[in-house]
Amino acid sequence: MKIPKKFFVLEMANNHMGDVKHGLKIIDEFYKVTKKFPFKFGFKLQYRDLNTFIHKDLKHRNDIKYIKRFNETKLTKKDFRSLILKMRKRNFIPICTPFDEASVDNIVKDNFDIIKVASCSFNDWPLLEKISKTNKPIIASTAGATLEEIGRVVNFFRNRNKEFALMHCVAEYPTPSNKLNLNRLKFLVNKFPKINIGYSTHEDPADSNILPIAITMGANIFEKHVGYETEKYPLNRYSSSPLQVNRWLKAATET
C-alpha cells in the first residue's frame, strides 16, 4: 500500500495500561471522533519482545521507571490481536513500532499495514535491515538525527525500493512550544521533495494551534499520542483525550 496523504496516526503506545478492555475502549472512543472528519486515520501500537528487550538481570527492577512501565502494561499476543481486529472494524489502518528484530516478525504475523520506526531506532541498522525485508511501508521519525544520518537512512530505503516517509519529531515529552523547531519541517520538505514528510507531535495536548503551522510548512502525515482517562487510568501530560483530538482535527480542516 501507499502511505496516505493527510494521514493522521493515533499512537496508543502503552496507554492501554496492560488492560485489553481499556485498549478497546480507547479505539471506540476515538472512532467516535475520527468518523466525522474526511481524513485517513491510523492507530498505532508498540511491540517489544520483553523476554530479550529487558536485560535478564534487570527484569524485576521495578524501581526503574521504564522497566516498571513495560512490566505493568504487558499484553498477550491474543490481546494485541483483539486490538488490531477492533482497529480494522473501526476503519483505522493498523500501524506498529517494533523495538527489536523479533517484534518485526510479530508485526508481519499480525499483518499490520505500516511499520513505524521510532526516533530512538533511527540508526539501529540491524533493525532497519530486518524492517526493509518486509513488504510494509515505513514511517521513520528523525528526532536527534543529523542530516548525514537522515541521508544514509533515505539512501538505504531508496536502494531497497521501499515506500517510506520521514517525520520531524522532538523527543521531549511534552515538548515546550519554544522547542518545537518547526523550521525543521520546512527544511526536510525542501531537502527531500519526493518524500512524504510528517510531524510527530508531543506538544501540550491542549494546543491545537501548532498543527496548522505544520500543514502550511508541507507536512502531510501527523502523529499524536492518545489515551482515554478513567477513574482507574489517568492520562499522561503528552497524550490527548478524544475532545482534544477533535479540536486538533477541526484545526486541520480549517487550514
Coordinates of N, CA, C and O in Angstrom, one line a residue, residues 48-164:
R48 N 7.4 -4.9 21.7 CA 8.7 -5.2 22.3 C 8.7 -6.7 22.7 O 7.8 -7.2 23.3
D49 N 9.8 -7.4 22.4 CA 9.9 -8.8 22.9 C 10.6 -8.6 24.3 O 11.8 -8.6 24.5
L50 N 9.7 -8.6 25.4 CA 10.2 -8.3 26.7 C 11.1 -9.3 27.2 O 11.9 -9.1 28.2
N51 N 11.1 -10.5 26.7 CA 12.0 -11.6 27.2 C 13.4 -11.2 26.9 O 14.3 -11.7 27.6
T52 N 13.6 -10.5 25.8 CA 15.0 -10.1 25.4 C 15.2 -8.6 25.5 O 16.4 -8.2 25.6
F53 N 14.2 -7.8 25.4 CA 14.3 -6.4 25.4 C 14.9 -5.8 26.7 O 15.7 -4.9 26.7
I54 N 14.4 -6.4 27.8 CA 14.9 -6.0 29.1 C 16.0 -7.0 29.5 O 15.8 -8.3 29.4
H55 N 17.1 -6.5 29.9 CA 18.2 -7.4 30.3 C 17.8 -8.4 31.4 O 17.1 -8.0 32.3
K56 N 18.2 -9.6 31.3 CA 17.8 -10.7 32.2 C 18.1 -10.3 33.7 O 17.4 -10.7 34.6
D57 N 19.1 -9.5 33.9 CA 19.5 -9.2 35.3 C 18.6 -8.0 35.8 O 18.7 -7.7 37.0
L58 N 17.8 -7.4 34.9 CA 17.1 -6.2 35.3 C 15.6 -6.4 35.2 O 14.8 -5.5 35.5
K59 N 15.1 -7.6 34.8 CA 13.7 -7.8 34.6 C 12.8 -7.5 35.7 O 11.6 -7.1 35.5
H60 N 13.3 -7.6 37.0 CA 12.4 -7.4 38.1 C 12.8 -6.0 38.8 O 12.3 -5.8 39.9
R61 N 13.5 -5.2 38.1 CA 13.8 -3.9 38.7 C 12.7 -2.8 38.5 O 12.8 -1.9 37.7
N62 N 11.7 -3.0 39.2 CA 10.5 -2.1 39.1 C 10.8 -0.7 39.7 O 9.9 0.2 39.7
D63 N 12.0 -0.6 40.3 CA 12.4 0.8 40.7 C 12.9 1.6 39.6 O 13.1 2.8 39.7
I64 N 13.1 1.0 38.4 CA 13.5 1.7 37.2 C 12.2 2.0 36.4 O 11.5 1.1 36.0
K65 N 12.0 3.3 36.2 CA 10.7 3.8 35.6 C 10.2 3.0 34.4 O 9.1 2.5 34.4
Y66 N 11.1 2.9 33.4 CA 10.6 2.3 32.1 C 10.4 0.8 32.2 O 9.5 0.2 31.6
I67 N 11.3 0.1 33.0 CA 11.1 -1.3 33.2 C 9.7 -1.6 34.0 O 9.0 -2.5 33.6
K68 N 9.5 -0.8 34.9 CA 8.2 -0.9 35.7 C 7.0 -0.7 34.7 O 6.0 -1.4 34.7
R69 N 7.1 0.4 33.8 CA 6.1 0.7 32.9 C 5.8 -0.5 31.9 O 4.7 -0.9 31.7
F70 N 6.9 -1.1 31.4 CA 6.8 -2.2 30.4 C 6.2 -3.4 31.1 O 5.3 -4.1 30.6
N71 N 6.6 -3.7 32.3 CA 6.2 -4.9 33.0 C 4.7 -4.7 33.4 O 3.9 -5.7 33.3
E72 N 4.2 -3.6 33.8 CA 2.9 -3.4 34.2 C 1.9 -3.3 33.1 O 0.7 -3.4 33.3
T73 N 2.4 -3.0 31.9 CA 1.5 -2.8 30.7 C 1.6 -3.9 29.7 O 1.2 -3.7 28.5
K74 N 2.1 -5.0 30.1 CA 2.3 -6.2 29.2 C 1.0 -6.7 28.7 O 0.1 -6.9 29.5
L75 N 0.8 -7.0 27.4 CA -0.3 -7.6 26.9 C 0.1 -9.0 26.2 O 1.2 -9.1 25.8
T76 N -0.9 -9.9 26.1 CA -0.6 -11.1 25.4 C -0.8 -10.9 23.9 O -1.3 -9.9 23.4
K77 N -0.3 -11.9 23.2 CA -0.5 -11.9 21.7 C -2.0 -11.9 21.3 O -2.4 -11.2 20.4
K78 N -2.8 -12.6 22.1 CA -4.2 -12.6 21.8 C -4.8 -11.2 22.1 O -5.7 -10.8 21.3
D79 N -4.3 -10.5 23.1 CA -4.8 -9.2 23.4 C -4.5 -8.2 22.3 O -5.3 -7.5 21.8
F80 N -3.3 -8.3 21.8 CA -2.9 -7.4 20.7 C -3.7 -7.7 19.5 O -4.1 -6.7 18.8
R81 N -4.0 -8.9 19.2 CA -4.8 -9.3 18.0 C -6.2 -8.8 18.2 O -6.9 -8.4 17.2
S82 N -6.7 -8.7 19.4 CA -8.1 -8.2 19.6 C -8.1 -6.7 19.3 O -9.0 -6.2 18.7
L83 N -7.0 -6.0 19.7 CA -6.9 -4.6 19.4 C -6.8 -4.3 17.9 O -7.4 -3.4 17.3
I84 N -6.0 -5.1 17.2 CA -5.9 -5.0 15.7 C -7.2 -5.2 15.0 O -7.6 -4.4 14.1
L85 N -8.0 -6.2 15.5 CA -9.3 -6.5 14.9 C -10.2 -5.3 15.1 O -11.0 -4.9 14.2
K86 N -10.2 -4.8 16.3 CA -11.0 -3.6 16.6 C -10.7 -2.4 15.7 O -11.5 -1.7 15.2
M87 N -9.4 -2.2 15.5 CA -8.9 -1.1 14.6 C -9.5 -1.3 13.2 O -10.0 -0.3 12.7
R88 N -9.4 -2.4 12.7 CA -9.9 -2.7 11.3 C -11.5 -2.5 11.3 O -12.0 -1.9 10.3
K89 N -12.1 -2.9 12.3 CA -13.6 -2.8 12.4 C -14.0 -1.3 12.4 O -15.1 -0.9 11.9
R90 N -13.1 -0.5 13.0 CA -13.4 1.0 13.1 C -12.7 1.8 12.0 O -12.6 3.0 12.1
N91 N -12.3 1.1 11.0 CA -11.7 1.8 9.8 C -10.4 2.5 10.0 O -10.0 3.4 9.3
F92 N -9.6 2.0 11.0 CA -8.3 2.5 11.2 C -7.3 1.6 10.5 O -7.5 0.4 10.4
I93 N -6.2 2.2 10.0 CA -5.1 1.5 9.4 C -4.2 1.0 10.6 O -3.7 1.9 11.3
P94 N -4.0 -0.2 10.8 CA -3.1 -0.7 11.9 C -1.7 -0.4 11.6 O -1.2 -0.8 10.6
I95 N -1.0 0.2 12.6 CA 0.4 0.5 12.4 C 1.1 0.0 13.7 O 0.5 0.0 14.8
C96 N 2.4 -0.3 13.6 CA 3.1 -0.8 14.8 C 4.6 -0.4 14.7 O 5.2 -0.4 13.7
T97 N 5.1 0.0 15.9 CA 6.5 0.3 16.1 C 7.2 -0.9 16.7 O 6.9 -1.3 17.8
P98 N 8.2 -1.6 16.0 CA 9.0 -2.6 16.7 C 10.2 -2.0 17.3 O 10.9 -1.1 16.7
F99 N 10.6 -2.5 18.5 CA 11.8 -2.0 19.1 C 12.9 -3.1 19.1 O 14.0 -2.9 19.7
D100 N 12.7 -4.2 18.4 CA 13.7 -5.2 18.2 C 13.3 -6.1 17.0 O 12.2 -6.0 16.6
E101 N 14.3 -6.9 16.6 CA 14.0 -7.7 15.4 C 12.9 -8.7 15.5 O 12.2 -9.0 14.6
A102 N 12.8 -9.3 16.7 CA 11.8 -10.3 16.9 C 10.4 -9.7 16.8 O 9.5 -10.4 16.3
S103 N 10.3 -8.5 17.1 CA 9.0 -7.8 17.0 C 8.6 -7.5 15.6 O 7.4 -7.4 15.2
V104 N 9.6 -7.4 14.7 CA 9.3 -7.2 13.3 C 8.6 -8.5 12.8 O 7.6 -8.4 12.0
D105 N 9.1 -9.7 13.1 CA 8.4 -10.9 12.8 C 7.0 -11.0 13.3 O 6.1 -11.4 12.5
N106 N 6.8 -10.5 14.5 CA 5.4 -10.5 15.0 C 4.5 -9.5 14.3 O 3.3 -9.8 14.1
I107 N 5.0 -8.4 13.8 CA 4.3 -7.4 13.1 C 3.8 -8.0 11.8 O 2.7 -7.9 11.3
V108 N 4.7 -8.8 11.1 CA 4.3 -9.5 9.9 C 3.3 -10.5 10.1 O 2.3 -10.6 9.4
K109 N 3.4 -11.3 11.2 CA 2.4 -12.3 11.5 C 1.1 -11.7 11.8 O 0.0 -12.3 11.4
D110 N 1.1 -10.6 12.5 CA -0.2 -9.9 12.8 C -0.8 -9.0 11.7 O -1.8 -8.4 11.9
N111 N 0.0 -9.0 10.6 CA -0.5 -8.3 9.4 C -0.8 -6.8 9.6 O -1.8 -6.3 9.1
F112 N 0.1 -6.1 10.3 CA -0.1 -4.7 10.3 C 0.2 -4.1 8.9 O 0.9 -4.7 8.1
D113 N -0.4 -2.9 8.6 CA -0.3 -2.4 7.3 C 1.0 -1.5 7.1 O 1.5 -1.5 6.0
I114 N 1.4 -0.9 8.2 CA 2.6 0.0 8.1 C 3.5 -0.2 9.3 O 3.0 -0.5 10.4
I115 N 4.8 -0.1 9.1 CA 5.8 -0.1 10.2 C 6.3 1.3 10.5 O 6.6 2.0 9.6
K116 N 6.3 1.6 11.8 CA 6.8 2.9 12.2 C 8.2 2.7 12.9 O 8.3 1.8 13.8
V117 N 9.2 3.5 12.5 CA 10.5 3.4 13.2 C 10.5 4.6 14.2 O 10.4 5.7 13.8
A118 N 10.7 4.2 15.4 CA 10.9 5.3 16.5 C 12.2 6.0 16.3 O 13.1 5.5 15.8
S119 N 12.2 7.3 16.8 CA 13.4 8.1 16.7 C 14.6 7.4 17.3 O 15.7 7.5 16.8
C120 N 14.4 6.7 18.5 CA 15.5 6.1 19.1 C 16.1 4.9 18.3 O 17.2 4.4 18.6
S121 N 15.3 4.4 17.3 CA 15.8 3.3 16.5 C 16.2 3.8 15.1 O 16.5 2.9 14.2
F122 N 16.3 5.1 14.9 CA 16.6 5.6 13.5 C 17.9 5.1 13.0 O 18.1 4.9 11.8
N123 N 18.9 4.9 13.9 CA 20.2 4.4 13.5 C 20.5 3.0 13.9 O 21.6 2.5 14.0
D124 N 19.4 2.2 14.2 CA 19.5 0.8 14.6 C 19.6 0.0 13.3 O 18.5 -0.5 12.8
W125 N 20.8 -0.2 12.8 CA 20.9 -0.8 11.4 C 20.4 -2.2 11.4 O 19.8 -2.6 10.4
P126 N 20.7 -3.1 12.3 CA 20.1 -4.4 12.3 C 18.6 -4.4 12.2 O 18.0 -5.2 11.5
L127 N 18.0 -3.5 13.0 CA 16.5 -3.4 13.0 C 16.0 -2.8 11.6 O 15.0 -3.4 11.1
L128 N 16.7 -1.8 11.1 CA 16.3 -1.3 9.8 C 16.4 -2.3 8.7 O 15.6 -2.4 7.8
E129 N 17.5 -3.1 8.8 CA 17.7 -4.2 7.8 C 16.5 -5.2 7.8 O 16.0 -5.6 6.8
K130 N 16.1 -5.6 9.0 CA 15.0 -6.5 9.2 C 13.7 -5.9 8.7 O 13.0 -6.6 8.0
I131 N 13.5 -4.7 9.0 CA 12.2 -4.0 8.5 C 12.2 -3.9 7.0 O 11.2 -4.1 6.4
S132 N 13.4 -3.6 6.4 CA 13.4 -3.4 5.0 C 13.1 -4.7 4.2 O 12.8 -4.7 3.0
K133 N 13.2 -5.9 4.9 CA 13.0 -7.1 4.2 C 11.5 -7.5 4.2 O 11.1 -8.5 3.6
T134 N 10.7 -6.7 4.9 CA 9.2 -6.9 4.9 C 8.6 -6.2 3.6 O 9.3 -5.4 3.0
N135 N 7.4 -6.4 3.4 CA 6.7 -5.7 2.3 C 5.9 -4.5 2.8 O 5.0 -4.1 2.1
K136 N 6.2 -4.1 4.0 CA 5.4 -3.0 4.6 C 6.0 -1.6 4.3 O 7.2 -1.4 4.3
P137 N 5.1 -0.6 4.1 CA 5.6 0.8 4.0 C 6.1 1.2 5.4 O 5.8 0.6 6.4
I138 N 7.0 2.2 5.4 CA 7.7 2.6 6.6 C 7.6 4.1 6.8 O 7.7 4.9 5.9
I139 N 7.3 4.4 8.1 CA 7.3 5.8 8.5 C 8.4 5.9 9.6 O 8.3 5.2 10.6
A140 N 9.4 6.8 9.4 CA 10.5 6.9 10.3 C 10.6 8.3 11.0 O 10.7 9.3 10.2
S141 N 10.7 8.3 12.3 CA 10.8 9.6 13.0 C 12.3 9.9 13.1 O 13.2 9.0 13.3
T142 N 12.7 11.2 13.0 CA 14.0 11.7 12.9 C 14.6 12.4 14.1 O 15.7 13.0 14.0
A143 N 13.9 12.5 15.2 CA 14.3 13.3 16.3 C 15.8 12.9 16.7 O 16.1 11.7 16.9
G144 N 16.6 13.9 16.8 CA 18.0 13.7 17.2 C 18.9 13.3 16.1 O 20.2 13.2 16.3
A145 N 18.4 13.0 14.9 CA 19.3 12.5 13.8 C 19.9 13.7 13.1 O 19.2 14.7 12.9
T146 N 21.2 13.6 12.7 CA 21.8 14.6 11.9 C 21.4 14.5 10.5 O 20.8 13.5 10.1
L147 N 21.7 15.5 9.7 CA 21.4 15.5 8.3 C 22.1 14.3 7.6 O 21.5 13.6 6.7
E148 N 23.3 14.1 8.0 CA 24.1 13.0 7.4 C 23.4 11.6 7.7 O 23.3 10.8 6.9
E149 N 23.0 11.5 9.0 CA 22.3 10.2 9.3 C 21.0 10.1 8.6 O 20.7 8.9 8.1
I150 N 20.2 11.1 8.4 CA 19.0 11.1 7.7 C 19.3 10.7 6.2 O 18.6 9.8 5.6
G151 N 20.3 11.3 5.6 CA 20.7 10.9 4.3 C 21.0 9.5 4.1 O 20.6 8.8 3.1
R152 N 21.7 8.9 5.1 CA 22.1 7.5 5.0 C 20.8 6.6 5.0 O 20.7 5.6 4.3
V153 N 19.9 6.9 5.9 CA 18.6 6.1 6.0 C 17.8 6.3 4.7 O 17.2 5.3 4.2
V154 N 17.7 7.5 4.2 CA 17.0 7.7 3.0 C 17.6 6.9 1.8 O 16.9 6.2 1.1
N155 N 18.9 6.9 1.7 CA 19.5 6.1 0.6 C 19.4 4.6 0.9 O 19.2 3.9 -0.1
F156 N 19.4 4.2 2.1 CA 19.2 2.8 2.5 C 17.8 2.3 2.0 O 17.7 1.3 1.3
F157 N 16.8 3.1 2.3 CA 15.4 2.7 1.9 C 15.2 2.8 0.4 O 14.6 2.0 -0.3
R158 N 15.8 3.9 -0.2 CA 15.6 4.1 -1.7 C 16.3 3.0 -2.4 O 15.8 2.4 -3.4
N159 N 17.5 2.5 -2.0 CA 18.2 1.5 -2.7 C 17.5 0.1 -2.6 O 17.8 -0.8 -3.4
R160 N 16.5 0.0 -1.6 CA 15.8 -1.2 -1.5 C 14.3 -1.0 -2.0 O 13.5 -1.9 -1.8
N161 N 14.1 0.1 -2.7 CA 12.8 0.4 -3.3 C 11.7 0.4 -2.3 O 10.6 -0.2 -2.6
K162 N 11.9 0.9 -1.1 CA 10.9 0.9 -0.1 C 10.0 2.1 -0.2 O 10.4 3.2 -0.6
E163 N 8.7 1.9 0.1 CA 7.8 3.0 0.3 C 8.0 3.6 1.7 O 7.8 2.8 2.7
F164 N 8.4 4.8 1.8 CA 8.7 5.3 3.2 C 8.4 6.8 3.3 O 8.3 7.5 2.3

